[in-house]
Short mmCIF file of C-alpha atoms in Angstrom, two decimals:
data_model
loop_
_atom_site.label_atom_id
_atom_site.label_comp_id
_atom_site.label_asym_id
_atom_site.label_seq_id
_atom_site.Cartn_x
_atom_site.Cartn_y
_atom_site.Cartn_z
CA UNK E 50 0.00 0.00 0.00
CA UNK E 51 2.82 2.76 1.01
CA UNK E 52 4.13 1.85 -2.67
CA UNK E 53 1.19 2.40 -4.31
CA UNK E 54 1.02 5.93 -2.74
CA UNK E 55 4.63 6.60 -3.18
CA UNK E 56 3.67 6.07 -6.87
CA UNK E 57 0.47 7.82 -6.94
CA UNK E 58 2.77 10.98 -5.47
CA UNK E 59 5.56 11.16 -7.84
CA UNK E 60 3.00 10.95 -10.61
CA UNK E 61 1.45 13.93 -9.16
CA UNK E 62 4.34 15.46 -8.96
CA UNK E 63 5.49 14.57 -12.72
CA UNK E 64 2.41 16.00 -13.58
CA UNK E 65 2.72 19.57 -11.87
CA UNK E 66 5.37 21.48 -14.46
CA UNK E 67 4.07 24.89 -14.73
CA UNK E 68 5.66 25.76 -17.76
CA UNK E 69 4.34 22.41 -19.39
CA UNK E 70 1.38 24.10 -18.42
CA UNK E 71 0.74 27.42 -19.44
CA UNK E 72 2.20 26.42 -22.67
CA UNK E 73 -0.81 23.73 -22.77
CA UNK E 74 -3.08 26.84 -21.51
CA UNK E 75 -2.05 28.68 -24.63
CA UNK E 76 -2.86 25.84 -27.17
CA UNK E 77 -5.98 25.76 -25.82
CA UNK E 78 -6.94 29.37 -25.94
CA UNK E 79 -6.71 29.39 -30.03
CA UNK E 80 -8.19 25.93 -30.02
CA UNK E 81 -11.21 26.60 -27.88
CA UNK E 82 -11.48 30.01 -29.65
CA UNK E 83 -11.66 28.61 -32.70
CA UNK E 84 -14.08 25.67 -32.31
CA UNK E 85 -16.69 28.09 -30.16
CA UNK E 86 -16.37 30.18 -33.18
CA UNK E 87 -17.27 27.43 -35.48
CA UNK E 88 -19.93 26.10 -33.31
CA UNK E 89 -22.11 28.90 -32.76
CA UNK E 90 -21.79 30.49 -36.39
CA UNK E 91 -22.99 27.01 -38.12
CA UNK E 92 -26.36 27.21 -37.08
CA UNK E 93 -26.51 31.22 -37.22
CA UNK E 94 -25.17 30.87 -41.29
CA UNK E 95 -27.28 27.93 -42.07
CA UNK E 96 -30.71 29.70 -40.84
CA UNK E 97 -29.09 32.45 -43.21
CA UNK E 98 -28.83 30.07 -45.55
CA UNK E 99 -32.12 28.49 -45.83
CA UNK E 100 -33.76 31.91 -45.50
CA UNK E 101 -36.50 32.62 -48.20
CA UNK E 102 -36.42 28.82 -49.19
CA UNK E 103 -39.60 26.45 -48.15
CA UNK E 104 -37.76 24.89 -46.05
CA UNK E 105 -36.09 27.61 -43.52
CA UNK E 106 -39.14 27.39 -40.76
CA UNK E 107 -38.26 23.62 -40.65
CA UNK E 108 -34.69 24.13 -40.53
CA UNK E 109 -35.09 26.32 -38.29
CA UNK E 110 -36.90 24.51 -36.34
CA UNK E 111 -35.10 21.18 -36.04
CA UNK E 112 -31.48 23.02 -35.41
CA UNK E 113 -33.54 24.58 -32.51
CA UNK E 114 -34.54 20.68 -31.10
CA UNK E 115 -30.92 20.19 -31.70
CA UNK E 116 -30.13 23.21 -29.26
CA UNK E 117 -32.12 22.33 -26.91
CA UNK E 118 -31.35 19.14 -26.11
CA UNK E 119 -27.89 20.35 -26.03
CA UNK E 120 -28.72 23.13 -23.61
CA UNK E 121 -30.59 20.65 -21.12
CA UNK E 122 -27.90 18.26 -21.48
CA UNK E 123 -25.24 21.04 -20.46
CA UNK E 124 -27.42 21.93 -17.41
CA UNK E 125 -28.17 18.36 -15.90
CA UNK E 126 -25.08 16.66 -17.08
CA UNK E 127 -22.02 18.56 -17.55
CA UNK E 128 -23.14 21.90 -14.96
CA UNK E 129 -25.12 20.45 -11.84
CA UNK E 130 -23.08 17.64 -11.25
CA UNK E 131 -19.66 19.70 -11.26
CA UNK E 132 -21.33 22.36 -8.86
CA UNK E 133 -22.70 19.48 -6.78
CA UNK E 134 -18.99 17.70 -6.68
CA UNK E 135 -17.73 21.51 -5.80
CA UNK E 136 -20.23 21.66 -2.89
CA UNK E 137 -19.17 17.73 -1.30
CA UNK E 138 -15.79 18.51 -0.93
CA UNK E 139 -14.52 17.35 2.00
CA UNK E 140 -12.81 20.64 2.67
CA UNK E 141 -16.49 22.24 1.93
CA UNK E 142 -18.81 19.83 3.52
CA UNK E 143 -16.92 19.30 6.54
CA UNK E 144 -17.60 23.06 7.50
CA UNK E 145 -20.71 25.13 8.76
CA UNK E 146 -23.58 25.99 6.70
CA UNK E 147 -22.45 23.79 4.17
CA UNK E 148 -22.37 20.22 5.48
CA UNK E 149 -26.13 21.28 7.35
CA UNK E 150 -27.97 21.71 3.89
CA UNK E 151 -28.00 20.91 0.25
CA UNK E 152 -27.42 24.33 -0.95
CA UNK E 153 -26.32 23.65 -4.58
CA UNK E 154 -30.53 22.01 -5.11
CA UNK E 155 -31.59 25.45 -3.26
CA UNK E 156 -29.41 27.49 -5.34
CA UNK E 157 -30.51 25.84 -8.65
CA UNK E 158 -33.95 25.91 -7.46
CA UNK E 159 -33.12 29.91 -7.09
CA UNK E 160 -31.50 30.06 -10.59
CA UNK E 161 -34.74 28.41 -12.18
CA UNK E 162 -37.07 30.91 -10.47
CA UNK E 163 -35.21 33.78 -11.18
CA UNK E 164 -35.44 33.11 -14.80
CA UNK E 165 -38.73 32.47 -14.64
CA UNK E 166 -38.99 36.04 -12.82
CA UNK E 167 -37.25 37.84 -15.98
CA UNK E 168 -39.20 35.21 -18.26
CA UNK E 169 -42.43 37.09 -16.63
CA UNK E 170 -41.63 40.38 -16.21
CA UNK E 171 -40.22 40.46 -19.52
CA UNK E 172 -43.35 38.93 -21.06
CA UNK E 173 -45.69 41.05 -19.49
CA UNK E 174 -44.00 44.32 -20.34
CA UNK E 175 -43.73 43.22 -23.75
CA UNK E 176 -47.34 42.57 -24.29
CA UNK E 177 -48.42 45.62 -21.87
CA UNK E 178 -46.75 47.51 -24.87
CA UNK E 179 -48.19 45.59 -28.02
CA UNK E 180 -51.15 44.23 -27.13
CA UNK E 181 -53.25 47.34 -26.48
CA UNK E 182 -52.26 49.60 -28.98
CA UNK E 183 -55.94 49.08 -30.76
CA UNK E 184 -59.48 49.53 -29.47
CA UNK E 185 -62.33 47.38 -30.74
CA UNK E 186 -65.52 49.39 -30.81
CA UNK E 187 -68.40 47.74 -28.78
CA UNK E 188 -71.68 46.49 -30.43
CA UNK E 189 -74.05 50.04 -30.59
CA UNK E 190 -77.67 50.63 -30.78
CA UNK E 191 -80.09 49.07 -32.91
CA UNK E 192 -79.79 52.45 -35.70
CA UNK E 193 -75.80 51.34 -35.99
CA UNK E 194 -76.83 48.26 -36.29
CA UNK E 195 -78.43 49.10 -39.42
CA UNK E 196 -75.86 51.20 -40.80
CA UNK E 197 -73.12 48.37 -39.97
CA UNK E 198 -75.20 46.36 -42.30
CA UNK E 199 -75.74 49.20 -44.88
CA UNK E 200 -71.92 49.44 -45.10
CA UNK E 201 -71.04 45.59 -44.86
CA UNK E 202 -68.03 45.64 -47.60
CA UNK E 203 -66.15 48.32 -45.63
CA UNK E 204 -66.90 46.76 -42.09
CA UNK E 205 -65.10 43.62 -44.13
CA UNK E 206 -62.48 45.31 -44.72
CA UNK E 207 -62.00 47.00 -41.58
CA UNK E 208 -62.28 43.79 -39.61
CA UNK E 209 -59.56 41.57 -42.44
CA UNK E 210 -57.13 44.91 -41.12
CA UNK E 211 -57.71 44.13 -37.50
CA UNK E 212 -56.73 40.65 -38.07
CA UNK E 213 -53.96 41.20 -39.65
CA UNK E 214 -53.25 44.23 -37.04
CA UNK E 215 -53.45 41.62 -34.61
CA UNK E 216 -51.31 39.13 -36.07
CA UNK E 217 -48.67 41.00 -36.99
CA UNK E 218 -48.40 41.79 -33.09
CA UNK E 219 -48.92 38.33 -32.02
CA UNK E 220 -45.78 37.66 -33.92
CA UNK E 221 -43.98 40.78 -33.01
CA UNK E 222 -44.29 39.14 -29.60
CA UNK E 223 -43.07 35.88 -30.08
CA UNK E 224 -39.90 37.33 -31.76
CA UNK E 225 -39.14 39.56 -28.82
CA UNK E 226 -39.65 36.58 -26.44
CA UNK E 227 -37.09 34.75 -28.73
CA UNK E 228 -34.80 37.25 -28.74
CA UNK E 229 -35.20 37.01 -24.43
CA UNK E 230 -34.33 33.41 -24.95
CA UNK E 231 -31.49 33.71 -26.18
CA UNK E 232 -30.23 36.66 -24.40
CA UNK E 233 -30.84 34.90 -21.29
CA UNK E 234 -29.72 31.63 -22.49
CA UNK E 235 -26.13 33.41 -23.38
CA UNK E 236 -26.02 34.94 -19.44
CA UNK E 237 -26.81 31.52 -18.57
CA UNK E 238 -23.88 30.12 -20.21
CA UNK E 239 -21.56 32.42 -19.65
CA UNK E 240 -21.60 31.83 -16.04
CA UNK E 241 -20.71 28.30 -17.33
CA UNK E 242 -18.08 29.18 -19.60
CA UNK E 243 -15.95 31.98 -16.80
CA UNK E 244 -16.03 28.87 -14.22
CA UNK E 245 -14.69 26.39 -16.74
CA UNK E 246 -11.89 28.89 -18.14
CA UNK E 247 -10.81 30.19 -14.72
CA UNK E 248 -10.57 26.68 -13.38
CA UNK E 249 -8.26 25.55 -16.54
CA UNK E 250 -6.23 28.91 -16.16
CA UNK E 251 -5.50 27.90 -12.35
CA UNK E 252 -4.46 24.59 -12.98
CA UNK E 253 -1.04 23.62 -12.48
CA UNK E 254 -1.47 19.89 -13.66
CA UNK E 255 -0.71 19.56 -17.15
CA UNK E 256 -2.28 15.47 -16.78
CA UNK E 257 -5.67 17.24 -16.65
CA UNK E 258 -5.11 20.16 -18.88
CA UNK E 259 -4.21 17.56 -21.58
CA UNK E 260 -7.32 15.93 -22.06
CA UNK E 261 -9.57 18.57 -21.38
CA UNK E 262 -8.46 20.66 -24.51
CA UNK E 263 -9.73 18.06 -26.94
CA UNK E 264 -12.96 17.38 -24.76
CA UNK E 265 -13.77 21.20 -24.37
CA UNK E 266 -13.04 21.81 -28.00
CA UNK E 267 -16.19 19.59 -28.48
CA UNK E 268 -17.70 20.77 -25.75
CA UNK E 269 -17.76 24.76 -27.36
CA UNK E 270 -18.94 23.54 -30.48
CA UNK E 271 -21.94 21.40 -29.56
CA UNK E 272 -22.99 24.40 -26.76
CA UNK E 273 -22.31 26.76 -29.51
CA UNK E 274 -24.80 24.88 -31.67
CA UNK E 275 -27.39 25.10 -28.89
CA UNK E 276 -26.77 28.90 -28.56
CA UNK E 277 -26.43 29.62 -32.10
CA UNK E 278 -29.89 27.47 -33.17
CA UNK E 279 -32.03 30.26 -30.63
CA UNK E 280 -29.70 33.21 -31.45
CA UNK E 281 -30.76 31.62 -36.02
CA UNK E 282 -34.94 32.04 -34.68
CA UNK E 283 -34.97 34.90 -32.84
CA UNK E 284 -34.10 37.04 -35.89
CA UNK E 285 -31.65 39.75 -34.57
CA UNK E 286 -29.56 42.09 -36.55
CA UNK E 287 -26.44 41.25 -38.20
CA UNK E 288 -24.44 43.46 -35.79
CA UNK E 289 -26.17 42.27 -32.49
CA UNK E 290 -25.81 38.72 -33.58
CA UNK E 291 -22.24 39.03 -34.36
CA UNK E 292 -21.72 40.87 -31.27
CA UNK E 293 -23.34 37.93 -29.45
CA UNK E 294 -21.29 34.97 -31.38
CA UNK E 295 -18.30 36.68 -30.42
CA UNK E 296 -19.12 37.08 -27.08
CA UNK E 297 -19.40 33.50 -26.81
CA UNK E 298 -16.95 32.34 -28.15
CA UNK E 299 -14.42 34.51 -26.39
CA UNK E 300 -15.60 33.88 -22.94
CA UNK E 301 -14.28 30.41 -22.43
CA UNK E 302 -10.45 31.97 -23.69
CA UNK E 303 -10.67 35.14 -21.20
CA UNK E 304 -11.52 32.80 -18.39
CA UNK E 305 -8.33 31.20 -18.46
CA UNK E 306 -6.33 33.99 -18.75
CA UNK E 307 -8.16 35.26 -16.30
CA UNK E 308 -7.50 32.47 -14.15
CA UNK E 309 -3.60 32.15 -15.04
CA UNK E 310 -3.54 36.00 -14.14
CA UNK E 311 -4.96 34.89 -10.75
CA UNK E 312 -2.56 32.56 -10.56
CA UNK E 313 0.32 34.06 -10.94
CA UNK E 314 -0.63 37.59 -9.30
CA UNK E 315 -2.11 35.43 -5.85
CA UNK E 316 -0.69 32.10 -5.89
CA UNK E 317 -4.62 31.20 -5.41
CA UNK E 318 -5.28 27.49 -5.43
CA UNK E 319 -8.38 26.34 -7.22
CA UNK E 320 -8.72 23.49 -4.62
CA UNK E 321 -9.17 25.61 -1.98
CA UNK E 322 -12.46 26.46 -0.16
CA UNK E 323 -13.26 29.49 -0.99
CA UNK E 324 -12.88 28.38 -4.88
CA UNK E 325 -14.61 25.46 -4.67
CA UNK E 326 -17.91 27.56 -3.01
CA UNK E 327 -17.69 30.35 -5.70
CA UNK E 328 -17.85 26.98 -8.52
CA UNK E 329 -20.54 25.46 -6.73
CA UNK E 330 -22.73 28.30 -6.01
CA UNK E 331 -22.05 29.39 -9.77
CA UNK E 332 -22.62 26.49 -11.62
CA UNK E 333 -25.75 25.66 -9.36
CA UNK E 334 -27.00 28.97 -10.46
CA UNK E 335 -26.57 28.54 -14.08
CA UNK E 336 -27.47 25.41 -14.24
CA UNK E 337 -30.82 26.35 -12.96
CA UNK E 338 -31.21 28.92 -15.72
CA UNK E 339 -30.25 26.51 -18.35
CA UNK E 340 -32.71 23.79 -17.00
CA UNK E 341 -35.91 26.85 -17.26
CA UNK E 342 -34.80 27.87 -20.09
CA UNK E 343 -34.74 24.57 -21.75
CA UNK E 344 -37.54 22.93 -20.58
CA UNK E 345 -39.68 25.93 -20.76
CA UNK E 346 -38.52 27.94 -23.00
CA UNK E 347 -37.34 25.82 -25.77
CA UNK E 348 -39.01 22.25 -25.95
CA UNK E 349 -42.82 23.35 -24.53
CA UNK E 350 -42.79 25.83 -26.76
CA UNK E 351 -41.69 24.10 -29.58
CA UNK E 352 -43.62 20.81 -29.17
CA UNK E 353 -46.80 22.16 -27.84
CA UNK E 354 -47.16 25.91 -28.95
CA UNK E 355 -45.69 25.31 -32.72
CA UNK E 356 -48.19 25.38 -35.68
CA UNK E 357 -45.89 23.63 -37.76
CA UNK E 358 -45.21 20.99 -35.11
CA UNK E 359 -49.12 20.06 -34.31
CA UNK E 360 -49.82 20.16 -37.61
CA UNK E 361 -46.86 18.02 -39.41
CA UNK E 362 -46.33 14.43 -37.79
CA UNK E 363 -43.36 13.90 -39.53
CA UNK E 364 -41.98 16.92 -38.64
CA UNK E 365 -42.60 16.41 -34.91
CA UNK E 366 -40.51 12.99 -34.83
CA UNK E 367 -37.74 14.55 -36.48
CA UNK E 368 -37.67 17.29 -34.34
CA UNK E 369 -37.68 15.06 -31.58
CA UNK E 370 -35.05 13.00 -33.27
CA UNK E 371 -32.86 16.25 -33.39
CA UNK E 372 -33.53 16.99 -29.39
CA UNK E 373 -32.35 13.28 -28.73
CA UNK E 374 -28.95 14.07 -30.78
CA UNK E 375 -28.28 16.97 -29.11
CA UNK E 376 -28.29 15.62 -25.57
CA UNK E 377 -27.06 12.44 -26.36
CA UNK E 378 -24.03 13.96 -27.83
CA UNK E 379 -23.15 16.55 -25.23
CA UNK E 380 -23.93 14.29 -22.79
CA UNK E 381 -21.27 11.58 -24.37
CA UNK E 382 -18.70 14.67 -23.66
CA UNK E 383 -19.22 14.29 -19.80
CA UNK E 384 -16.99 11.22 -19.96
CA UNK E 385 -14.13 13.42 -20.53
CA UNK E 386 -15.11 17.03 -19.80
#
């Protein structure tokens, strides 16, 4: 036994060379930049692609399954567990409040209603500010009955406008409510992105740093996907969608140097205490936004508010198909990231 931990020591030790890596860091930093770039532009030049063609609403539509299963997948698989890890530490959950009460469950549980708090108040002011905008006249007396029927055509007309009035806000609300989604979504994983970059940045152990640049190059694409599918729907300008690719894509790359910076500047280990709360209590938090948001946000709506999904059989098994993919493959990445 004292052989087996002599071994298990020096291999510790063979694996702590802090030049070995930062230079790993480095790699990673263009490789992680580059594959986040890839994976949230595909779905984001695609829904350009397909736009004006019949088949861009279904496109559309099944790279948004795609997302979602990806986004759930991040939250349950990849971010819960890892806060939940953070939070049983033995140098965490040997200590007061923390060993008295599951707080990363209470935190998610916080993170989930607080999105559905914006999700809400969002809503509401959005159809305070569209949805009254017209005024129906009431029925009148029986004289204007008779002159509504003297003037039939017009009252026609009048009433094909209001429909169209009405529809054309209808759907100016369900685009700002996408465009919500995905905003929210984005703060969601970003929180998710900072933890995993700052963690990498502090490491010392060039063992782990190895295998997580190849699993978190996969790891930026597929969440990229998931991003870039709701940032494709909700229809925002070229400049605020570029703005919010690149955003992504360099979070993940700022974390680390943010967390090498810490390193070097404070010597601060990201197995201590204190680290291991501000992980937990982060990643509980954004996991619970990313569960909301995908449950609620992106497969009810989809498979139970979608004309096109109610209406096309087909279209609802591939769509479901395409949410299957999208977990199944992110959550094949948990086995090494």
């Amino acid at each position: 036994m004292p052989k087996c931990v002599a071994g298990d020591v020096a291999r510790a030790l063979a694996c702590r060379d802090s030049r070995a890596a930062e230079h790993l860091k480095w790699i990673s930093i263009v490789v992680i930049f580059i594959t986040s770039v890839i994976g949230i532009s595909l779905p984001v030049l695609l829904a350009r692609y397909f736009q004006g063609k019949p088949l861009y609403d279904k496109a559309v539509l099944l790279i948004k399954c795609f997302a979602a299963g990806v986004i759930l997948s991040t939250s349950l698989v990849h971010v819960l567990p890892d806060a939940f890890d953070a939070l049983s530490d033995c140098q965490v959950a040997s200590q007061h409040p923390w060993k008295d009460y599951p707080f990363s469950g209470l935190v998610t549980l916080v993170g989930a209603l607080t999105a559905l708090l914006v999700d809400i108040t969002a809503t509401s002011h959005v159809e305070h500010g569209h949805g009254h905008s017209e005024s129906y006249v009431p029925v009148g007396t029986h004289d204007q009955e008779n002159e509504k029927k003297l003037c039939g055509g017009e009252l026609r007309n009048e009433s094909v406008v209001q429909v169209v009035n009405e529809q054309s806000r209808v759907d100016e609300v369900v685009k700002l409510k996408q465009r919500l989604v995905s905003q929210v979504l984005e703060i969601g994983i970003i929180f998710h992105s900072v933890i995993i970059g700052v963690t990498m940045g502090m490491s010392q152990n060039q063992c782990t740093i190895k295998p997580l640049v190849a699993a978190l190059a996969f790891h930026q694409i597929f969440e990229g996907m998931g991003l870039g599918g709701c940032i494709a729907q909700a229809g925002f300008s070229f400049g605020t969608t570029a703005y919010m690719c690149f955003m992504f894509s360099v979070t993940t790359p700022m974390g680390i140097v943010l967390g090498m910076i810490l390193f070097s500047v404070t010597g601060y280990d990201d197995s201590s205490p204190k680290a291991l709360i501000m992980e937990g209590l982060l990643g509980s938090f954004s996991s619970g936004i990313l569960i909301y948001m995908g449950l609620v946000d992106l497969i009810a709506v989809d498979f139970f508010h979608n004309k096109m999904m109610t209406s096309n059989l087909w279209l609802k098994k591939a769509s479901y198909i395409a949410l299957i993919l999208g977990s199944t493959s992110m959550s094949i990445l948990a086995l090494w990231a």
